[in-house]
CSV table of C-alpha atoms in Angstrom, one decimal:
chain,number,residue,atom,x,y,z
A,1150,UNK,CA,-70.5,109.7,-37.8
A,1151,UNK,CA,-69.9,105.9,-37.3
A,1152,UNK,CA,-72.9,103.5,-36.6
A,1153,UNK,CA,-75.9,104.5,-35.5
A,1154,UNK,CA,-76.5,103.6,-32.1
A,1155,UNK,CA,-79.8,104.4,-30.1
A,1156,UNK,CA,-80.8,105.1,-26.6
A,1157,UNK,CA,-83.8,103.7,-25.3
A,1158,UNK,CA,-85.7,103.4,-22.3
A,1159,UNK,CA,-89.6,102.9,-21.3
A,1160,UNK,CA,-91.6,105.4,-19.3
A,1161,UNK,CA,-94.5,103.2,-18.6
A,1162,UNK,CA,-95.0,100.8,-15.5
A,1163,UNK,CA,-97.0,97.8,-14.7
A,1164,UNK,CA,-100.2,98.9,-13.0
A,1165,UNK,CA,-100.1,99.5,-9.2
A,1166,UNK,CA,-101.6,100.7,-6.1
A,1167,UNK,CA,-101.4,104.2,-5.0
A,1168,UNK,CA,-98.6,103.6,-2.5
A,1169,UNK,CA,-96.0,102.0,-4.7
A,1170,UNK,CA,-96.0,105.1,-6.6
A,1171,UNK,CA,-94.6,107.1,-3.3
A,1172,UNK,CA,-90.9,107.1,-4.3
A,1173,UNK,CA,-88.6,107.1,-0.7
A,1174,UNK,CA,-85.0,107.7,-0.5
A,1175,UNK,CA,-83.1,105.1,1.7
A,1176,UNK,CA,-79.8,105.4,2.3
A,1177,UNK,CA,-79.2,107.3,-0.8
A,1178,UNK,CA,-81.2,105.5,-2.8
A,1179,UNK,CA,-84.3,105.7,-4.6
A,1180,UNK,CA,-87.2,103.5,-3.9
A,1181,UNK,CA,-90.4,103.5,-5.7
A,1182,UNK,CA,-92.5,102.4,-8.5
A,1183,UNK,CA,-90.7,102.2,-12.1
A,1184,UNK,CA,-87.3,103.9,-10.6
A,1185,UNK,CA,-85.7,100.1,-11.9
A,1186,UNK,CA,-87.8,99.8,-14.6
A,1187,UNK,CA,-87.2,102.5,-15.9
A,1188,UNK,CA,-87.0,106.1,-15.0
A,1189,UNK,CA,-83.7,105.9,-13.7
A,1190,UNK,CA,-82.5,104.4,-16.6
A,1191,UNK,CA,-84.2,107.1,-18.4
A,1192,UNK,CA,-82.7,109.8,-16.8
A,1193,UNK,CA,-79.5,108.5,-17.5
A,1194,UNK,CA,-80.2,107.9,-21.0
A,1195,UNK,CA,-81.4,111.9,-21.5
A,1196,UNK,CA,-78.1,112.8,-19.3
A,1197,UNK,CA,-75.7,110.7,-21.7
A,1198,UNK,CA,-78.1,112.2,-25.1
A,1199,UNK,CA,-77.3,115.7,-24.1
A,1200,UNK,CA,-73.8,114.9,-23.2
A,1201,UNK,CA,-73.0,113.4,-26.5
A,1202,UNK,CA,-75.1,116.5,-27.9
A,1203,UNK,CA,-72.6,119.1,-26.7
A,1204,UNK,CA,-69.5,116.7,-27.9
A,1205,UNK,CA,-67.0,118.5,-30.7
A,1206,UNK,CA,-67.7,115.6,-32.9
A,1207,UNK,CA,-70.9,113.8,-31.7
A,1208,UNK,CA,-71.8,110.4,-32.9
A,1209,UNK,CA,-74.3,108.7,-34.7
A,1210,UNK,CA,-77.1,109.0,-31.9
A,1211,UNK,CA,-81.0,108.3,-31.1
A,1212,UNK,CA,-82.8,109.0,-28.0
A,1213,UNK,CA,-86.2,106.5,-28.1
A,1214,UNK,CA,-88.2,106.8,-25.4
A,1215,UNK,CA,-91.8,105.3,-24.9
A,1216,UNK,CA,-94.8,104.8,-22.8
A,1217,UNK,CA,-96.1,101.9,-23.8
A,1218,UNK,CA,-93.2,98.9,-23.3
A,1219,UNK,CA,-95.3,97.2,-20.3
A,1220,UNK,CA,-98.5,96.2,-22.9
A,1221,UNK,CA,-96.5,95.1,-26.5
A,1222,UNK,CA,-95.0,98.1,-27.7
A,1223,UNK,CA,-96.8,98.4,-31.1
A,1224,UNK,CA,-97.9,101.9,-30.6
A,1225,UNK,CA,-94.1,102.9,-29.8
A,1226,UNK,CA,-91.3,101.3,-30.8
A,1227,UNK,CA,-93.7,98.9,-33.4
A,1228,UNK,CA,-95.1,101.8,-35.0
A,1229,UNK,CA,-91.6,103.5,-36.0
A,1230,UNK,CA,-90.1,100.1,-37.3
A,1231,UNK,CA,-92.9,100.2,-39.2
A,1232,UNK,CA,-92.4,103.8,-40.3
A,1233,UNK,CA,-88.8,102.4,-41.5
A,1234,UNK,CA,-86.6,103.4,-38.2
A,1235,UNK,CA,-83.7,101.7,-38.1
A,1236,UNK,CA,-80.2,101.5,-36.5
A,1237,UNK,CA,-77.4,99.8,-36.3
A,1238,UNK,CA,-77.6,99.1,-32.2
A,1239,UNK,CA,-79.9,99.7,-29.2
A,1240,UNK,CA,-78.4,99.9,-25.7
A,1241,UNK,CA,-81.3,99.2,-23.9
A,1242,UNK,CA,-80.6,99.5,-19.7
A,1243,UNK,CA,-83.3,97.2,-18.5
A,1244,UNK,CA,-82.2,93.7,-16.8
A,1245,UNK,CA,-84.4,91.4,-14.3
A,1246,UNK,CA,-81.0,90.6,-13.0
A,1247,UNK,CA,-79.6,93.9,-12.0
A,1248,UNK,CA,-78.7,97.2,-14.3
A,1249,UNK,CA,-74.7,95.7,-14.3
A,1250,UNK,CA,-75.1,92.5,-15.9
A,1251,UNK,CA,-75.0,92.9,-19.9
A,1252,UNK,CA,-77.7,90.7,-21.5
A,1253,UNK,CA,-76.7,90.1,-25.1
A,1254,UNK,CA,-80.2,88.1,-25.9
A,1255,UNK,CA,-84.1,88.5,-25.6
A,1256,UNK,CA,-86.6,85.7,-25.0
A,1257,UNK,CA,-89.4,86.1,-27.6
A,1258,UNK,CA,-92.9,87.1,-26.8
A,1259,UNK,CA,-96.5,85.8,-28.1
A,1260,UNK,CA,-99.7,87.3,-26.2
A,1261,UNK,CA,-102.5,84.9,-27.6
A,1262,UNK,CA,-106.1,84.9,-26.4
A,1263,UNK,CA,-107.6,81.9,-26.8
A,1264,UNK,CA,-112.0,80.9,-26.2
A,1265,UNK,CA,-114.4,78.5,-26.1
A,1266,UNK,CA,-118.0,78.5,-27.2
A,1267,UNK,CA,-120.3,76.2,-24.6
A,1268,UNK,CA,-123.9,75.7,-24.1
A,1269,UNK,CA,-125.9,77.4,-21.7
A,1270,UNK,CA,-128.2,76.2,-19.1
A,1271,UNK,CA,-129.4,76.8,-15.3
A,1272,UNK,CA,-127.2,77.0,-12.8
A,1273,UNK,CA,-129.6,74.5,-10.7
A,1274,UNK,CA,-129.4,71.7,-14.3
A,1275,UNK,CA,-125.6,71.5,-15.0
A,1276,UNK,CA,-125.5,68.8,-17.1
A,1277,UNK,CA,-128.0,70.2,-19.6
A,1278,UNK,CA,-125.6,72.8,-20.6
A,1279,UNK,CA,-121.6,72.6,-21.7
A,1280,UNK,CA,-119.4,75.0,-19.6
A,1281,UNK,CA,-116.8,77.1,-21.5
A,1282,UNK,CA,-114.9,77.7,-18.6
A,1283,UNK,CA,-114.1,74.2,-17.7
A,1284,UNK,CA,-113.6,73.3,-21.2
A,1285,UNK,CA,-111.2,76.2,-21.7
A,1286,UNK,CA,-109.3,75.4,-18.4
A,1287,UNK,CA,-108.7,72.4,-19.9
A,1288,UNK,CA,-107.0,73.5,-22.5
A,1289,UNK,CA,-104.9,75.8,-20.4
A,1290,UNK,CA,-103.4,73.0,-18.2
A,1291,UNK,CA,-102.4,71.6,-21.4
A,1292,UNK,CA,-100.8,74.3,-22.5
A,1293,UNK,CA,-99.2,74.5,-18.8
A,1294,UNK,CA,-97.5,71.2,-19.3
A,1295,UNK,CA,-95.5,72.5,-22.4
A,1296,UNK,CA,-93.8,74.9,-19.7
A,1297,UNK,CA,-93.2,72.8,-16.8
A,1298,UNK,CA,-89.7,71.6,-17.5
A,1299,UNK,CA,-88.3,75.0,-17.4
A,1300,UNK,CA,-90.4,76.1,-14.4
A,1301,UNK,CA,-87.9,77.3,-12.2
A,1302,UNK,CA,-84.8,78.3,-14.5
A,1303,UNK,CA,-83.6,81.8,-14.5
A,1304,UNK,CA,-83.2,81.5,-18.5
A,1305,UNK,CA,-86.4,79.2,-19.5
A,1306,UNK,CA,-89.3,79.6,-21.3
A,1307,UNK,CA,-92.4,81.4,-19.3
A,1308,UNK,CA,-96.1,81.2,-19.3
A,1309,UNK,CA,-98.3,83.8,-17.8
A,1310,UNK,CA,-102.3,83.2,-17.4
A,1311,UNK,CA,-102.6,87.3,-17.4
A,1312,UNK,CA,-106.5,87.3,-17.8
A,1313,UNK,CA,-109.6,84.6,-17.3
A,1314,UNK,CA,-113.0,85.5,-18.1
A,1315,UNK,CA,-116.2,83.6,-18.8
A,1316,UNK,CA,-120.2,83.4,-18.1
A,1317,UNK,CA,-122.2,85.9,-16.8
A,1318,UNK,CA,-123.9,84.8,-13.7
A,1319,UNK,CA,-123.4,82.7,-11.5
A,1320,UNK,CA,-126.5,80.6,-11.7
A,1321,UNK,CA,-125.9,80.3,-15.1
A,1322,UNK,CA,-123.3,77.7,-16.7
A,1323,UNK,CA,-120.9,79.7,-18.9
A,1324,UNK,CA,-121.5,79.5,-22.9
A,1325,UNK,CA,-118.2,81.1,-23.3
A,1326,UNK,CA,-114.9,82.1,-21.5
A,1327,UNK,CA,-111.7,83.5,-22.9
A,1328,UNK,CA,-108.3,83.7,-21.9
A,1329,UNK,CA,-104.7,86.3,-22.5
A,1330,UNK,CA,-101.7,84.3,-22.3
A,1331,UNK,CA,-98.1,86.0,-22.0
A,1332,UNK,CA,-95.3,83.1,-23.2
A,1333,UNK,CA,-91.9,84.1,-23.3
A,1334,UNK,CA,-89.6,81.7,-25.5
A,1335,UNK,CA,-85.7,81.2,-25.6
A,1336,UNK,CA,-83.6,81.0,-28.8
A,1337,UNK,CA,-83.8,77.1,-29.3
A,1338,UNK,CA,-87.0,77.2,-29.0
């Protein structure tokens, strides 16, 4: 009865080394990889689920949880929107700022990966060829300059170079490169 509110939380975690994924307890709290982001907000989520569950009268309630929040989310949360799952709200425990600050707003995401096509030649002739990597990096500090003015604000629009690839060899000048880039935009923009 009432709206339909839903419960989610990620299971997933940005890749790590071996160690981080040793949880500790320290002074009666639990440190370790994901245990902020989110298993603990997980477990809390399943605790208040099965709470509501055993309620007289429980409400309108979802559980959602997925493992694939840290690269997009279409194979989660993308994939049942476009199944048609909908509800009226999400309460979503995840903050960069601390799990007791309410965060009423999102910044957008686009992932784009951009390239460019160059012309070969020996490593030992440079100037016979057209390096994609240069030419690309280019392009990327262009792009950086649409980001600088909100460099260091809490609440400003990010750029992330996640990935740079190009060329083959080394003595080789590179006839293509490619990069993956993570920008996170505010409302205004």
């Amino acid at each position: 009865k009432g709206p339909r509110l839903c419960l989610y939380s990620h299971l997933d975690v940005v890749g790590a080394g071996p160690k981080e994924f040793k949880a500790k307890v320290k002074k009666g709290r639990l440190w370790g990889r994901g245990s902020g982001d989110m298993k603990s907000s997980a477990a809390v989520m399943i605790e208040l689920f099965s709470w509501f569950a055993r309620q007289k009268n429980p409400p309108a309630l979802d559980l959602l949880l997925t493992t694939d929040e840290e690269n997009g989310g279409l194979d989660g949360v993308g994939a049942l929107l476009k199944k048609g799952y909908r509800c009226d709200a999400v309460l979503i425990p995840d903050s960069s700022t601390g799990v007791n600050d309410l965060i009423l707003e999102q910044k957008g995401l686009l992932e784009l990966r951009l390239w460019k096509k160059g012309k070969s030649a020996h490593g030992a002739h440079p100037l016979l060829g057209k390096n994609a990597v240069e030419l690309l990096w280019e392009d990327y500090e262009q792009i950086k300059k649409l980001f600088e003015k909100d460099k260091n604000k809490e609440w400003g629009m990010t750029l992330n170079l996640g990935r740079f690839n190009g060329g083959y060899n080394a003595n080789q000048v590179p006839d293509w490169a490619e990069m993956h880039l993570d920008m996170r935009f505010v409302e205004e923009k």
